[in-house]
Structures are given as C-alpha cells and as structure tokens.
Amino acid sequence: MTESSTSAKNRSARAAASIGSSVIPLKFGDDPQVWACWLYYEDRLTQSEIAEAMGISRATVNAYLADARERGIVNITLDPQRLASLTVAQELKRHFGLHDCLVVPSSEPAASLIDRLGAAGSLVLRQFVRSGDTIAVGWGRTILSVAAATTLTGLQDVRVVQATGSVTTGQPDSPEICAARLASAIQAECVPITAPSIVSSSAMRDMLMAEPLIQSQFQALSHASRAVFGVSSLRPNSTIHSSGFFDHAPLQTYLGLNAVGVIAGRFIDVQGRSVRGPLGDRTLGISLESLRGIERRIAVAGGIDKVPAILGTLRGGYADILVTDAATGKALLEADGVKGLTRPTQRPQTEPSAPAEVQRRHVKKFLNDPDDIVDEMLDGAVRAHGAYLEPVPGTRRAFMAREAPREGKVGLVVGGGSGHEPCFLGYVGPGMADAVAVGNVFSSPPPDPIARAAQAVSGGEGVLFIYGNYAGDTMNFEMAAELVQANGIPVRTVVTTDDIASSRAEDRDGRRGVAGNVLIFKAAGAACDKGWSLDACERAARKANLQTYTMGVALEPCSMPQTRRYNFSIGPQDMEVGVGIHGEPGVAREPMQSADAVVDMVMNRIFTEMPSQSGDRVAVLVNSFGSTPLMELYVLYRRVEQRLKTKGLTVAARWVGHYCTSLDMVGASISVMHLDDELAELLAHPCDTPFFRVGK
Amino acid sequence: MQDLGSKRLIAMFSQAAAAIDAQRDHLSDLDGAIADADHGMTMSLGFRAVTSALAKLDAEVSPSEVFRTAASAFLDAVGASTGPLYASGFLNAAKRLDGSDVLDPAAMLEGIAAGIAARGKGSRGEKTMLDVWLPAAEAAQQALRENPADLWTYVLGAAADGAESTRAMMAVRGRAARVGERSIGHIDPGAVSALLIVEAMADTLGNEPSEG
C-alpha cells in the first residue's frame, strides 16, 4: 500500500467502519495494524474515526500507524525527481557551506531550463529580499527570466542597482534592462549605472568614475545587501560570445589565462580566483571583492557547460545561495570530488542482497603473453583464411585479398582496432574489401600499415578508405591518406556514423561508426567490384552510411586481454543503452527489460530517425557484441521483423550473428539500412569473404 | 658535454616509460570511467617501443634526433589517437631543437604542446592531455622571465594543476566526449599520463649542473 496509490474515496467503507466493530474484518487477517493503515491511507479516515471504528484509543491508532511504517507495511514514496533535487540541494548546501540552495528537477526539454531557474530564483528573492534592501543585479538570460517570474508587493525602500555598467547593443538581457525589469517587478527604485560596462582605456574609466553622477550610482551599489546574478561559461557555445558584453579577442586571451567563467562582468578561474586580463581596469562594475562582501549573494545558473564556472563561483565565495538544476548540481558535486551521490533509492533495499559475488581478480581467457595476442590472432586468421587473405608486404598489420589489386577497379581499404572480429579482416575478399589495416585492441592502426595496404591494392582507379568515426582512426587514416596521395594515388574517405545513440540527429557527423559498418562495407565493396569510378564508389558509400541506423545495448561489460579485467561496470539489474563497440558507456543506463521491450526501445528510436514509407525495403543486421548467443539474437530478430512488418516495411536482406563484436561483451546491436534500388542491388551483388558471402 | 642533452633525454624517456608502466592499470581504470579503458596499455606500449628504439641509437645523436626516433617508434607501435598526437608533439619538438646539442626545456615543451594541439585541433579546457602540456609550456616561458633557476618547479606546478583541473571539465574530444556530462568528476587519463612524462622530465632534465 502506498500513499500515492490512493483509490477513490470509498464512502461505503467509511460508512461500514463508522458502524463500529472491534472484530477485525477477515480481509485484514489478524493484523490490526494493516486494518488501521487501510482505514487511514485508503479510506482516508481521521485517526479519531479509526479509533472509533476499531474500538481502540487514538493513541493506539497512532502507534499502529507508526509501527506499520517501520514494519514496511506502508511505504511513503516521494516523486523521485523532486527527491533527487532535494538530495542534491542538501548536499550542495553542506559541501559548499552555502547559506541556502534550491535545485529544480532536471527534465527535458533543456529550453525550459531558463524559465524554471527563473521561477526558482524568484522564489528565493521572495524569501530573502526585505524592505530597505539594496539589490545589486547582474545580467543575462537567466537573470531576465528571474525578473520576468517575479512579482513582489508590499516591500518598502528597496533599491535595485546595476552591478555593472551598461551595454548599448540593444540586447534584450542587457544589464540596464535586467535591472529595470527587476525593479518594476518588486516595485523598487532602479539605480542604473549610466556608463558603459567596458570602456576603451583605464584612463577613461578613471575619468568616468570621477563623475559625480556615476559616483553616486556606485555609492548606491556599495550599499548592496543582496546580489542576484547569473554565471556565464566561457565555452565556445556560450551566449557570452554573442552577448555584446565583450569583444571576441579578449575572451580568447582570458581562456588562455585559465578563466572559466564570468560573474558580474569579472573573470574567474575554476578555483574562484580573479583572473587579471586586458579588460580588468577598463571595466565599470562591482569588484569581486565587493561582491563577496555583500550579505546575501544569490547565483542563479544551470547547464552542464557552466559547471566549471559555477564551481569557481562557489569556491571563491561569490555566492552563498545557489539556484540551479539537479543535473548541474550533481555534476558540481562530482566535479568537486563528492562521491556516492547516486540515484536516491525510493526505500531501503529490503530484498535480500544477492550472495556476494566472488570478486575474481581476472577474467579467464585463452592467452599466451597478452602482449602478443594481436599478432597471434592475425597469424591464426591468415592460416585459417589463407584462401582469401595474404599479408601486405612490409607490415605485419595489413592484409589484402588474394585477388587484389585488380586493374581498373577502385581499391577498398577498411580498418580499425582489433577486438571486433570478424570486423574488419573477415570482410576481405572479392566483392567486399580489398585490404584491411589492423590496430591493437580497440586502437586505430598507425598510418604505415594503412598506407601500405592502400598502395598494395591500388588498381589505377584510386583507393577508397572506409572506417568508423573515432578520433584515433581519423588522425591515422588522414596521415596515411597524405602519404598515399603523395605517391600519386587518389584517396577518398568515407567515415561511418551509423550509431544513432551517440549524438543527436543534428550532429550526424559527430556520431560513431558501429556494426552498420558491415553493411556499408558491403555496399561500397559491390560498387568497387562493379568497376564504378572513385566518385561513384564514394557517393554510394556515403549514401549507404547516411541510410544506416544502428543502436546497441550492453548487458555485461567486456574485458581487455591485457588486463583480463572488465573495462566498465553495469549494475546487476541494469543495461547500458547506446553502448559503443569499445565498451564506451552508453547514453543511458536503464533497468533491465524483456527482449521485446529492448527491441521496441531501439526500433522506436530508429523509426523516429528513418524517413520510411509503407512498402519501402530495408536490410537488417542483428549483431552480437561477443558473448550473446545466437539463440538470443534470433529472439531479438523475431521482434525486429514484427516491428518492421507493422510499419509495412519489407526485409529485403538480413544477417543475424557475430559481425562486429566488442571482445566478450554481452549485448547486441540492431542495424537497419533503408534501401533504395541502388543500395538493394549493391547488397545483393555477389561477394565472397571469410565471414560475409552473397551468392551469385 | 656535447651529448649531455641527448643522454638526459634518453634517460627521461626510459624513466617516463617506467612510470607509465607502473601506472598502467591505474590509467586504464581512469579511462574506463569515461571511455574505452585502453589508455594505460596504449601509453605503456608506445613508451616501451620508444625506449627500445632509443637504445639502438648512437651515442652521438642530437636531442632533435632523439625526438624524431621517439616519434616514429611511438606512432608505429600504437596508432590509436595518442600515437598521432604524441608523434606530432615529439616531431614538432625535434624541429624546435634542430641544430642544437643543448636541450632547451622551454623550447622542447613549447614544441610538444604546439605539435599536439595542431594534430588534434585542440585547445585547453577540453579535458585532454593539452590541459597539462599547454600550461606546462606556458609555465616554462613564465619561469624564463621570472626565475629561470626554478623552471621545473614552475612547470611541475602548472602541469599538476592542469591535470587536476580536468576533473571539473566536460570532455568535448575523443571517446570521452560521447558520454558528455557523465565525464565530469573524472580526471582525464591523458592528462594524468602527460603529467607522468612531465615529472620524468623534471627528474632527469632538472637540476642541470650548469649551462651545458
């Protein structure tokens, strides 16, 4: 029974109870506490009514209800979002020694964050602004939002003073507008600073500061008993760059001086130290020292990008009241080394804890010297697949198809780290890749083997590189491309970005390449095999990449051969959604769900990105990350096909198995390629490689 | 006396290799928190390759030759992202040191930092090894202006602060960038290994008896 699960008031029960009977109704067994709880929480009787109904004293009812809480008959649940915010707020207050802290729940969309911070900021003002106060006010979108959310009446002799000089660029959130708005919202007198916030020289500043009018305005500022201000980040996407407050050039200088943020026009570093730079003595506004001297200093700021700046604000003591959101608050605590602030549990864990798992030091593996594993694997692979592969001369880390090079054909070179077998060397052969460069475990190959592979398979029509979008692969393949092009061989590159979980749709180019690689290699390999030009092969590969959508889910982490330890951890009841093929943490950790629910989650995500119509064709790849057996893959595929069918989509080709693994990770990914005639034809084109075959 | 700089430099690489080897698992654990847990292994592999390549060098090489050798050994051994980054850093340091038998630490640090920054198109504040290399290089310049005798004290302080500062940053580059805000609170493994190298530099290149 939970308080939140109240049924509709049950009048008849109340009536029945009020008849009065000391015999416990059968449905409560012989437990008077359960009966008392029922009457209290479900039937909403008062404690006196319950006493009457049960024929006991009110004190006994009270004791029953208290005991019931202790015995766990009743669980009180708080809205987890609110609870989380409260926990974070308490912890922020304690850790940073704040006077007070208000944390709003983090929720999508981020756009409304400013509004929610504004509303919370106005709540704080209501509590902390008294008659007679002078309020120094900063500027920016958040402060404007605070002003917009505030209406306070009944205060007397309150003054609102600009904390900085003015800007004249007509920004809607300029210091003068923020101050004027707030003043009118609380019916206060507004004291502007009628001088620019930044002037051209320190001499000019000194002259202005000597003006009696400006002096009187700063005099008012010096009496501030309250401050309310926002915190600006200096990160490249910060609004500070478009605020009109600063020139771009000095901001770069300040970044170089380790500044992380701006409060009331002053630059601070992450420790909260004032950063001295070119604008320091050209700025008209409150000094950091004076700010710190104000009795109550309210900072209103949220957003992960602001974490270093807010940290500096708190460490420097510039704020003693913080208004922020839960995600930012949590990040602040983590950044300052506070551990163990996990999701609040709704109730004490009463489930018997699983028998302590034996902490094995090492995962068992078939190994000789771990440092030799990649070379030994490659030796074995060449022995096993000698009919397809041979080493590229001059390197141990590149292999080419026996048939390559073929005159007049574009050479396709793929590659990446090892640990993904059969990716990438399992796809070398007629109709697919001509050569592969292999790196260490989960590490890009260096430029040398890539370049040698490219030279070896060049058939006079140029070489196409296809690899997953990772910083390391990009740098090494780029360096290799430079080497190869210097020898007169044209090189084109297509970087795969099929992992839809790795960033938002607008950032398609920033996404990583995962199992969908295999389908893209297949399409590109067919284009090369058909003798298409380098331009046409590149175009086909690019299209194949754009129309392939993959998302993976990990159930257990993978372990590295060199350490024989897991490279991340997943809780016993959890799964990592959107996991990368190197065991990179995914985008979210969620409680474990049924196979169908997992597929639905993935397919829903794919459907929101894939612009398909009923009757369209798709190709599907259900891929194991290493340790998930075919049995489970078929269970997943079954649901994938059901979902595609209800959308009216035809599965023109499907592959189910181990295609792009992450060592021994438990989990799977689902890739869908949206086909047009050309892609369908390329996928159906014959190929013959150790791990991918399409018949004639 | 003429090859003093090179000898010290070779000793520096072997000390850095030992330090990284000793911290291999720790570095990988740090990496596991935000990326793919291979940083310790990659660095250890790379520095081992460097020391074995340096062991084959003639005694009479110049400091810039040491850096050139280190660059290509490191790159060929690891690839990954650290390969091109450190290879570019070492190569750039070699260029700065070309034509001199004396090891100029400020030029060396500046060369490494600029080489890495150019290859990775990175800057400070992005939770990477540059948060150590750039402040270290700047601190060396500052020491030259203020107190050249204490150069390595300046550099070490800046490098350690730089590594620590990555804890509060959100990764925007490399694999750690994929976890976005979840990277906050974790110190960057690339910054930690960079600090190990700077420490090895201070140990072996510091306390110069006199101007070589």
CSV table of C-alpha atoms in Angstrom, one decimal, chain A residues 446-586:
chain,number,residue,atom,x,y,z
A,446,PRO,CA,49.1,3.6,-37.3
A,447,PRO,CA,49.4,5.3,-40.7
A,448,ASP,CA,52.1,2.9,-42.0
A,449,PRO,CA,50.1,-0.3,-42.4
A,450,ILE,CA,47.1,1.7,-43.8
A,451,ALA,CA,49.3,3.4,-46.4
A,452,ARG,CA,51.0,0.1,-47.4
A,453,ALA,CA,47.6,-1.6,-47.7
A,454,ALA,CA,46.4,1.3,-50.0
A,455,GLN,CA,49.5,1.1,-52.2
A,456,ALA,CA,49.2,-2.6,-52.4
A,457,VAL,CA,45.6,-2.7,-53.7
A,458,SER,CA,45.6,0.3,-55.9
A,459,GLY,CA,44.4,-0.8,-59.3
A,460,GLY,CA,44.9,2.5,-61.0
A,461,GLU,CA,41.5,4.0,-60.3
A,462,GLY,CA,42.2,5.3,-56.8
A,463,VAL,CA,41.5,4.0,-53.3
A,464,LEU,CA,38.5,4.4,-51.0
A,465,PHE,CA,39.0,4.4,-47.2
A,466,ILE,CA,36.0,3.5,-45.0
A,467,TYR,CA,36.3,3.4,-41.3
A,468,GLY,CA,34.4,4.3,-38.1
A,469,ASN,CA,34.3,7.8,-36.8
A,470,TYR,CA,36.8,7.9,-34.0
A,471,ALA,CA,39.4,10.5,-33.2
A,472,GLY,CA,42.3,8.0,-33.4
A,473,ASP,CA,41.1,6.3,-36.7
A,474,THR,CA,40.5,9.7,-38.3
A,475,MET,CA,44.0,11.0,-37.4
A,476,ASN,CA,45.8,7.8,-38.5
A,477,PHE,CA,43.8,7.4,-41.8
A,478,GLU,CA,44.3,11.1,-42.6
A,479,MET,CA,48.0,10.8,-42.2
A,480,ALA,CA,48.0,7.6,-44.3
A,481,ALA,CA,45.9,9.3,-47.0
A,482,GLU,CA,48.5,12.1,-47.1
A,483,LEU,CA,51.3,9.5,-47.6
A,484,VAL,CA,49.4,7.7,-50.3
A,485,GLN,CA,48.4,10.8,-52.2
A,486,ALA,CA,52.0,12.0,-52.2
A,487,ASN,CA,52.7,8.9,-54.3
A,488,GLY,CA,50.1,9.9,-56.9
A,489,ILE,CA,47.2,7.6,-55.8
A,490,PRO,CA,43.9,9.5,-55.3
A,491,VAL,CA,42.3,8.7,-52.0
A,492,ARG,CA,38.7,9.3,-50.9
A,493,THR,CA,37.4,8.8,-47.4
A,494,VAL,CA,34.0,7.9,-46.0
A,495,VAL,CA,33.7,7.9,-42.2
A,496,THR,CA,30.9,5.8,-40.9
A,497,THR,CA,28.5,7.4,-38.4
A,498,ASP,CA,25.6,4.9,-38.0
A,499,ASP,CA,25.3,4.9,-34.2
A,500,ILE,CA,22.2,6.9,-33.6
A,501,ALA,CA,22.6,6.8,-29.9
A,502,SER,CA,25.9,8.5,-29.9
A,503,SER,CA,24.6,12.0,-30.5
A,504,ARG,CA,21.7,14.0,-31.7
A,505,ALA,CA,20.4,13.8,-35.2
A,506,GLU,CA,21.6,17.3,-36.0
A,507,ASP,CA,25.1,16.1,-35.1
A,508,ARG,CA,25.1,13.2,-37.6
A,509,ASP,CA,28.7,13.8,-38.5
A,510,GLY,CA,29.8,13.5,-34.9
A,511,ARG,CA,28.3,10.0,-34.4
A,512,ARG,CA,30.4,7.0,-34.2
A,513,GLY,CA,30.6,4.1,-36.6
A,514,VAL,CA,29.5,0.7,-35.2
A,515,ALA,CA,28.1,-2.5,-36.6
A,516,GLY,CA,26.4,-0.8,-39.5
A,517,ASN,CA,29.9,-0.6,-40.9
A,518,VAL,CA,29.5,-4.1,-42.2
A,519,LEU,CA,26.5,-3.2,-44.4
A,520,ILE,CA,28.3,-0.1,-45.6
A,521,PHE,CA,31.4,-2.1,-46.5
A,522,LYS,CA,29.2,-4.5,-48.4
A,523,ALA,CA,27.5,-1.7,-50.4
A,524,ALA,CA,30.8,0.1,-51.1
A,525,GLY,CA,32.6,-3.2,-51.9
A,526,ALA,CA,29.9,-4.0,-54.5
A,527,ALA,CA,30.2,-0.6,-56.1
A,528,CYS,CA,34.0,-1.1,-56.4
A,529,ASP,CA,33.6,-4.6,-57.7
A,530,LYS,CA,31.2,-3.3,-60.4
A,531,GLY,CA,34.0,-1.2,-61.7
A,532,TRP,CA,32.4,2.1,-60.8
A,533,SER,CA,34.5,5.3,-60.7
A,534,LEU,CA,36.1,6.5,-57.5
A,535,ASP,CA,33.5,9.3,-57.4
A,536,ALA,CA,30.6,6.9,-57.8
A,537,CYS,CA,32.0,4.5,-55.2
A,538,GLU,CA,32.4,7.3,-52.7
A,539,ARG,CA,28.9,8.5,-53.3
A,540,ALA,CA,27.4,5.1,-52.9
A,541,ALA,CA,29.3,4.6,-49.6
A,542,ARG,CA,28.2,7.9,-48.3
A,543,LYS,CA,24.6,7.1,-49.1
A,544,ALA,CA,24.9,3.7,-47.5
A,545,ASN,CA,26.2,5.3,-44.4
A,546,LEU,CA,23.5,8.0,-44.3
A,547,GLN,CA,20.8,5.4,-44.6
A,548,THR,CA,22.1,3.0,-42.0
A,549,TYR,CA,20.9,3.3,-38.4
A,550,THR,CA,22.3,1.3,-35.5
A,551,MET,CA,21.8,1.2,-31.8
A,552,GLY,CA,23.3,-1.2,-29.3
A,553,VAL,CA,22.5,-2.4,-25.8
A,554,ALA,CA,25.1,-4.0,-23.4
A,555,LEU,CA,24.1,-6.3,-20.6
A,556,GLU,CA,27.6,-7.0,-19.3
A,557,PRO,CA,30.9,-5.2,-20.0
A,558,CYS,CA,33.9,-6.6,-22.0
A,559,SER,CA,37.3,-7.5,-20.6
A,560,MET,CA,40.6,-6.5,-22.1
A,561,PRO,CA,43.1,-9.2,-22.9
A,562,GLN,CA,46.0,-7.3,-21.5
A,563,THR,CA,44.4,-6.7,-18.1
A,564,ARG,CA,41.8,-9.5,-18.1
A,565,ARG,CA,39.6,-7.1,-16.3
A,566,TYR,CA,36.2,-5.6,-17.2
A,567,ASN,CA,36.6,-2.2,-18.7
A,568,PHE,CA,33.5,-0.7,-17.2
A,569,SER,CA,30.7,-2.0,-14.9
A,570,ILE,CA,27.0,-2.4,-15.3
A,571,GLY,CA,24.8,-2.9,-12.2
A,572,PRO,CA,23.3,-6.4,-11.7
A,573,GLN,CA,19.8,-5.1,-12.6
A,574,ASP,CA,20.9,-2.7,-15.4
A,575,MET,CA,21.7,-2.4,-19.0
A,576,GLU,CA,23.7,0.2,-20.9
A,577,VAL,CA,21.7,1.7,-23.7
A,578,GLY,CA,23.5,3.1,-26.7
A,579,VAL,CA,26.8,1.4,-25.8
A,580,GLY,CA,29.7,1.8,-28.2
A,581,ILE,CA,31.6,-1.1,-29.7
A,582,HIS,CA,34.6,-0.4,-27.4
A,583,GLY,CA,32.5,-0.7,-24.3
A,584,GLU,CA,32.2,3.0,-24.1
A,585,PRO,CA,29.5,3.9,-21.6
A,586,GLY,CA,26.2,4.4,-23.4
